[in-house]
PDB file of C-alpha atoms in Angstrom:
ATOM      1  CA  MET A  25       4.866  25.075 -18.391  1.00 45.00           C
ATOM      2  CA  GLY A  26       7.531  23.913 -16.185  1.00 46.00           C
ATOM      3  CA  PHE A  27       5.964  25.531 -13.278  1.00 47.00           C
ATOM      4  CA  ILE A  28       2.419  23.597 -14.108  1.00 46.00           C
ATOM      5  CA  LEU A  29       4.313  20.182 -14.309  1.00 47.00           C
ATOM      6  CA  GLY A  30       6.201  20.618 -11.099  1.00 50.00           C
ATOM      7  CA  PHE A  31       3.065  21.722  -9.361  1.00 52.00           C
ATOM      8  CA  LEU A  32       1.345  18.535 -10.477  1.00 60.00           C
ATOM      9  CA  LYS A  33       3.687  16.041  -9.137  1.00 74.00           C
ATOM     10  CA  LYS A  34       2.672  14.085  -5.853  1.00 81.00           C
ATOM     11  CA  THR A  35       4.565  14.784  -2.769  1.00 89.00           C
ATOM     12  CA  ALA A  36       6.355  11.870  -1.008  1.00 88.00           C
ATOM     13  CA  LEU A  37       3.640  11.684   1.502  1.00 89.00           C
ATOM     14  CA  GLU A  38       1.002  11.642  -1.291  1.00 90.00           C
ATOM     15  CA  GLU A  39       2.523   8.836  -3.160  1.00 92.00           C
ATOM     16  CA  ILE A  40       3.005   6.622   0.151  1.00 91.00           C
ATOM     17  CA  ARG A  41      -0.574   7.163   0.996  1.00 91.00           C
ATOM     18  CA  GLU A  42      -1.733   6.368  -2.563  1.00 91.00           C
ATOM     19  CA  GLY A  43       0.679   3.436  -2.844  1.00 92.00           C
ATOM     20  CA  ILE A  44       0.653   1.688   0.466  1.00 93.00           C
ATOM     21  CA  ALA A  45      -2.575  -0.358   0.032  1.00 93.00           C
ATOM     22  CA  ALA A  46      -1.431  -1.774  -3.082  1.00 94.00           C
ATOM     23  CA  VAL A  47       1.868  -2.929  -1.877  1.00 94.00           C
ATOM     24  CA  TYR A  48       0.586  -3.945   1.777  1.00 95.00           C
ATOM     25  CA  PRO A  49      -0.188  -7.808   0.616  1.00 94.00           C
ATOM     26  CA  ARG A  50       3.438  -8.111  -0.562  1.00 93.00           C
ATOM     27  CA  LEU A  51       4.749  -6.253   2.392  1.00 94.00           C
ATOM     28  CA  TRP A  52       2.852  -8.420   4.661  1.00 94.00           C
ATOM     29  CA  ARG A  53       4.323 -11.830   3.043  1.00 92.00           C
ATOM     30  CA  TYR A  54       7.637 -10.332   3.610  1.00 91.00           C
ATOM     31  CA  CYS A  55       6.977  -9.516   7.252  1.00 92.00           C
ATOM     32  CA  LEU A  56       5.727 -13.040   7.627  1.00 89.00           C
ATOM     33  CA  VAL A  57       8.808 -14.694   6.205  1.00 87.00           C
ATOM     34  CA  GLN A  58      10.858 -12.467   8.375  1.00 86.00           C
ATOM     35  CA  THR A  59       9.093 -13.122  11.563  1.00 87.00           C
ATOM     36  CA  GLY A  60       7.440 -16.705  11.205  1.00 84.00           C
ATOM     37  CA  LYS A  61       4.456 -15.750  12.857  1.00 87.00           C
ATOM     38  CA  ARG A  62       1.269 -14.092  11.335  1.00 91.00           C
ATOM     39  CA  ASP A  63       0.657 -11.661  14.641  1.00 92.00           C
ATOM     40  CA  ARG A  64       4.151 -10.368  14.375  1.00 92.00           C
ATOM     41  CA  ALA A  65       4.183  -9.947  10.675  1.00 93.00           C
ATOM     42  CA  ASP A  66       1.001  -7.930  11.379  1.00 94.00           C
ATOM     43  CA  ASP A  67       2.873  -5.731  13.684  1.00 94.00           C
ATOM     44  CA  LEU A  68       6.003  -5.469  11.765  1.00 94.00           C
ATOM     45  CA  ALA A  69       3.928  -4.703   8.723  1.00 95.00           C
ATOM     46  CA  GLN A  70       1.829  -1.886  10.482  1.00 95.00           C
ATOM     47  CA  ASN A  71       5.007  -0.358  12.215  1.00 94.00           C
ATOM     48  CA  THR A  72       6.622  -0.237   8.565  1.00 95.00           C
ATOM     49  CA  CYS A  73       3.663   1.711   7.291  1.00 93.00           C
ATOM     50  CA  LEU A  74       3.843   4.049  10.427  1.00 93.00           C
ATOM     51  CA  ARG A  75       7.517   4.526  10.040  1.00 94.00           C
ATOM     52  CA  ALA A  76       7.173   5.196   6.345  1.00 93.00           C
ATOM     53  CA  MET A  77       4.432   8.099   7.214  1.00 92.00           C
ATOM     54  CA  GLU A  78       6.984   9.374   9.847  1.00 92.00           C
ATOM     55  CA  LYS A  79       9.943   9.263   7.548  1.00 91.00           C
ATOM     56  CA  HIS A  80       8.146  10.421   4.406  1.00 90.00           C
ATOM     57  CA  GLU A  81      10.701  13.041   3.578  1.00 91.00           C
ATOM     58  CA  SER A  82      13.430  10.215   2.974  1.00 91.00           C
ATOM     59  CA  TYR A  83      11.477   8.826   0.236  1.00 92.00           C
ATOM     60  CA  GLN A  84      11.939  10.060  -3.148  1.00 89.00           C
ATOM     61  CA  PRO A  85       8.669  10.068  -5.180  1.00 89.00           C
ATOM     62  CA  GLY A  86       8.508   8.343  -8.481  1.00 85.00           C
ATOM     63  CA  THR A  87      11.003   5.320  -7.204  1.00 89.00           C
ATOM     64  CA  HIS A  88      10.235   2.037  -6.184  1.00 91.00           C
ATOM     65  CA  LEU A  89       7.814   2.271  -3.043  1.00 93.00           C
ATOM     66  CA  ASP A  90       7.819  -1.433  -2.434  1.00 93.00           C
ATOM     67  CA  ARG A  91      11.650  -1.649  -2.220  1.00 93.00           C
ATOM     68  CA  TRP A  92      11.660   1.457   0.340  1.00 94.00           C
ATOM     69  CA  LEU A  93       9.125  -0.213   2.333  1.00 95.00           C
ATOM     70  CA  PHE A  94      10.905  -3.551   2.187  1.00 94.00           C
ATOM     71  CA  THR A  95      14.215  -2.052   3.402  1.00 92.00           C
ATOM     72  CA  MET A  96      12.687  -0.219   6.148  1.00 94.00           C
ATOM     73  CA  ALA A  97      10.507  -3.325   7.348  1.00 94.00           C
ATOM     74  CA  HIS A  98      14.009  -5.478   7.100  1.00 91.00           C
ATOM     75  CA  ARG A  99      15.561  -2.725   9.339  1.00 91.00           C
ATOM     76  CA  LEU A 100      12.711  -2.783  11.644  1.00 92.00           C
ATOM     77  CA  TRP A 101      13.012  -6.450  11.899  1.00 89.00           C
ATOM     78  CA  LEU A 102      16.838  -6.262  12.736  1.00 85.00           C
ATOM     79  CA  ASN A 103      16.160  -3.678  15.353  1.00 84.00           C
ATOM     80  CA  GLU A 104      13.525  -6.178  17.057  1.00 83.00           C
ATOM     81  CA  ILE A 105      15.731  -9.136  16.755  1.00 79.00           C
ATOM     82  CA  ARG A 106      18.323  -7.162  18.374  1.00 74.00           C
ATOM     83  CA  ALA A 107      16.117  -6.211  21.219  1.00 72.00           C
ATOM     84  CA  THR A 108      14.576  -9.415  21.918  1.00 68.00           C
ATOM     85  CA  ALA A 109      17.614 -11.851  21.369  1.00 53.00           C
ATOM     86  CA  VAL A 110      15.430 -13.715  18.745  1.00 39.00           C
ATOM     87  CA  ARG A 111      18.672 -14.667  16.930  1.00 42.00           C
ATOM     88  CA  THR A 112      19.598 -16.883  19.900  1.00 50.00           C
ATOM     89  CA  GLY A 113      16.867 -19.302  18.208  1.00 48.00           C
ATOM     90  CA  THR A 114      13.867 -18.454  20.540  1.00 49.00           C
ATOM     91  CA  GLY A 115      10.623 -17.160  19.143  1.00 48.00           C
ATOM     92  CA  ILE A 116      10.779 -18.372  15.642  1.00 47.00           C
ATOM     93  CA  VAL A 117       8.150 -20.465  14.373  1.00 49.00           C
ATOM     94  CA  ALA A 118       8.757 -23.028  11.759  1.00 51.00           C
ATOM     95  CA  LEU A 119       7.117 -21.459   8.304  1.00 51.00           C
ATOM     96  CA  GLU A 120       5.168 -24.767   8.014  1.00 50.00           C
ATOM     97  CA  ASP A 121       3.446 -23.936  11.153  1.00 53.00           C
ATOM     98  CA  THR A 122       1.842 -20.800   9.962  1.00 52.00           C
ATOM     99  CA  GLU A 123      -1.321 -20.437   8.444  1.00 52.00           C
ATOM    100  CA  ILE A 124      -1.302 -19.644   4.731  1.00 50.00           C
ATOM    101  CA  ALA A 125      -4.423 -20.275   3.257  1.00 50.00           C
ATOM    102  CA  ASP A 126      -5.596 -19.063  -0.270  1.00 49.00           C
ATOM    103  CA  GLY A 127      -9.276 -20.144  -0.860  1.00 52.00           C
ATOM    104  CA  SER A 128      -9.077 -19.503  -4.690  1.00 59.00           C
ATOM    105  CA  ALA A 129      -6.382 -22.416  -5.159  1.00 60.00           C
ATOM    106  CA  THR A 130      -7.118 -26.098  -5.529  1.00 71.00           C
ATOM    107  CA  SER A 131      -6.176 -28.623  -2.831  1.00 72.00           C
ATOM    108  CA  GLU A 132      -3.416 -29.728  -4.955  1.00 75.00           C
ATOM    109  CA  GLU A 133      -2.024 -26.218  -5.319  1.00 73.00           C
ATOM    110  CA  ASN A 134      -2.346 -25.713  -1.756  1.00 72.00           C
ATOM    111  CA  ILE A 135      -0.542 -28.822  -0.866  1.00 75.00           C
ATOM    112  CA  PHE A 136       2.436 -27.954  -3.371  1.00 70.00           C
ATOM    113  CA  VAL A 137       2.472 -24.518  -2.061  1.00 72.00           C
ATOM    114  CA  ALA A 138       2.709 -25.648   1.644  1.00 74.00           C
ATOM    115  CA  GLU A 139       5.604 -28.203   0.476  1.00 75.00           C
ATOM    116  CA  VAL A 140       7.456 -25.167  -1.171  1.00 72.00           C
ATOM    117  CA  PHE A 141       7.117 -22.918   1.834  1.00 76.00           C
ATOM    118  CA  ALA A 142       8.045 -25.826   4.171  1.00 78.00           C
ATOM    119  CA  LYS A 143      11.312 -26.225   2.248  1.00 80.00           C
ATOM    120  CA  ILE A 144      11.927 -22.596   2.170  1.00 81.00           C
ATOM    121  CA  GLY A 145      11.180 -22.139   5.822  1.00 80.00           C
ATOM    122  CA  ALA A 146      13.779 -24.828   6.632  1.00 83.00           C
ATOM    123  CA  LEU A 147      16.317 -22.643   5.223  1.00 86.00           C
ATOM    124  CA  PRO A 148      18.369 -20.337   7.264  1.00 88.00           C
ATOM    125  CA  GLU A 149      16.950 -16.807   7.909  1.00 85.00           C
ATOM    126  CA  GLY A 150      19.326 -15.272   5.692  1.00 88.00           C
ATOM    127  CA  GLN A 151      19.062 -17.609   2.822  1.00 90.00           C
ATOM    128  CA  ARG A 152      14.986 -17.506   3.380  1.00 89.00           C
ATOM    129  CA  VAL A 153      14.945 -13.842   3.079  1.00 90.00           C
ATOM    130  CA  VAL A 154      16.859 -13.818  -0.217  1.00 93.00           C
ATOM    131  CA  VAL A 155      14.872 -16.417  -1.813  1.00 90.00           C
ATOM    132  CA  LEU A 156      11.611 -14.677  -0.694  1.00 88.00           C
ATOM    133  CA  LEU A 157      13.100 -11.490  -2.349  1.00 90.00           C
ATOM    134  CA  ALA A 158      14.658 -12.745  -5.444  1.00 91.00           C
ATOM    135  CA  TYR A 159      12.191 -15.517  -6.425  1.00 86.00           C
ATOM    136  CA  VAL A 160       8.840 -14.800  -4.845  1.00 84.00           C
ATOM    137  CA  GLU A 161       8.866 -10.714  -5.364  1.00 87.00           C
ATOM    138  CA  GLY A 162      10.996 -10.782  -8.511  1.00 89.00           C
ATOM    139  CA  PHE A 163      13.609  -8.484  -7.338  1.00 91.00           C
ATOM    140  CA  THR A 164      17.068  -8.567  -9.069  1.00 93.00           C
ATOM    141  CA  TYR A 165      19.933  -9.590  -7.391  1.00 94.00           C
ATOM    142  CA  GLN A 166      21.114  -5.904  -7.024  1.00 94.00           C
ATOM    143  CA  GLU A 167      17.780  -4.929  -5.509  1.00 92.00           C
ATOM    144  CA  THR A 168      17.670  -7.504  -3.175  1.00 93.00           C
ATOM    145  CA  ALA A 169      21.191  -6.732  -2.156  1.00 93.00           C
ATOM    146  CA  ASP A 170      20.355  -3.135  -1.731  1.00 92.00           C
ATOM    147  CA  THR A 171      17.137  -4.003   0.305  1.00 90.00           C
ATOM    148  CA  LEU A 172      19.027  -6.264   2.590  1.00 91.00           C
ATOM    149  CA  GLY A 173      22.242  -3.831   2.676  1.00 91.00           C
ATOM    150  CA  ILE A 174      24.445  -6.858   1.854  1.00 93.00           C
ATOM    151  CA  PRO A 175      26.801  -7.320  -1.221  1.00 95.00           C
ATOM    152  CA  ILE A 176      25.382  -8.891  -4.488  1.00 94.00           C
ATOM    153  CA  GLY A 177      28.014 -11.678  -4.152  1.00 94.00           C
ATOM    154  CA  THR A 178      26.329 -12.614  -0.721  1.00 94.00           C
ATOM    155  CA  VAL A 179      22.913 -12.731  -2.324  1.00 94.00           C
ATOM    156  CA  MET A 180      24.285 -15.226  -5.153  1.00 95.00           C
ATOM    157  CA  SER A 181      25.916 -17.244  -2.557  1.00 95.00           C
ATOM    158  CA  ARG A 182      22.880 -17.529  -0.494  1.00 94.00           C
ATOM    159  CA  LEU A 183      20.757 -18.311  -3.347  1.00 94.00           C
ATOM    160  CA  ALA A 184      22.881 -20.829  -4.745  1.00 93.00           C
ATOM    161  CA  SER A 185      23.131 -22.496  -1.228  1.00 92.00           C
ATOM    162  CA  ALA A 186      19.171 -22.647  -1.081  1.00 91.00           C
ATOM    163  CA  ARG A 187      18.895 -24.060  -4.322  1.00 88.00           C
ATOM    164  CA  LYS A 188      21.163 -26.702  -3.230  1.00 88.00           C
ATOM    165  CA  LYS A 189      19.655 -27.440   0.035  1.00 87.00           C
ATOM    166  CA  ILE A 190      16.263 -27.281  -1.649  1.00 81.00           C
ATOM    167  CA  ALA A 191      17.287 -29.879  -4.356  1.00 80.00           C
ATOM    168  CA  GLY A 192      18.843 -32.363  -1.862  1.00 80.00           C
ATOM    169  CA  ALA A 193      15.643 -32.266  -0.058  1.00 76.00           C
ATOM    170  CA  LEU A 194      13.515 -32.927  -3.116  1.00 69.00           C
ATOM    171  CA  SER A 195      15.960 -35.733  -4.181  1.00 73.00           C
ATOM    172  CA  ALA A 196      15.551 -37.164  -0.581  1.00 70.00           C
ATOM    173  CA  VAL A 197      11.807 -37.191  -1.138  1.00 64.00           C
ATOM    174  CA  GLU A 198      11.828 -38.677  -4.448  1.00 64.00           C
ATOM    175  CA  ALA A 199      14.101 -41.228  -3.342  1.00 66.00           C
ATOM    176  CA  GLY A 200      11.605 -42.165  -0.655  1.00 64.00           C
ATOM    177  CA  GLU A 201      13.691 -41.283   2.280  1.00 55.00           C
TER     178      GLU A 201
END
């Protein structure tokens, strides 16, 4: 019986091939937040999928494929930043300048979403990525920390700072500034 159950388990490569399509839209959104540009998000997401296939032996079947892919995308993006010196401020486009359209939402919802993404996009990169993983993707603080390779205290600090900045921006809008 144990032999049969062991035989029916999927290999890492099979699980990745079967699961990547379902995770891809979330992966692409994460890549967009990382890169700030649609074409670069496309490249990063595709490179992540390619790397996942190449490195399938490091994936543990039955674990969280999305977290594994997000961690891989994060590391690939950091390598890209280092290679092209994007951290000096060149090459990043404001999130509000990117095109994120959802035809199923109402105009009011699209306006609200654009305003929220504009506020998130105005955050520093570290805070922006943590907000996406914790609040949009629903990762726990520990999962966010593990994905980004940072301490959980840093995650909590970045989220607190982001909340404070966004609350300040909303207060300024409400006061008519």
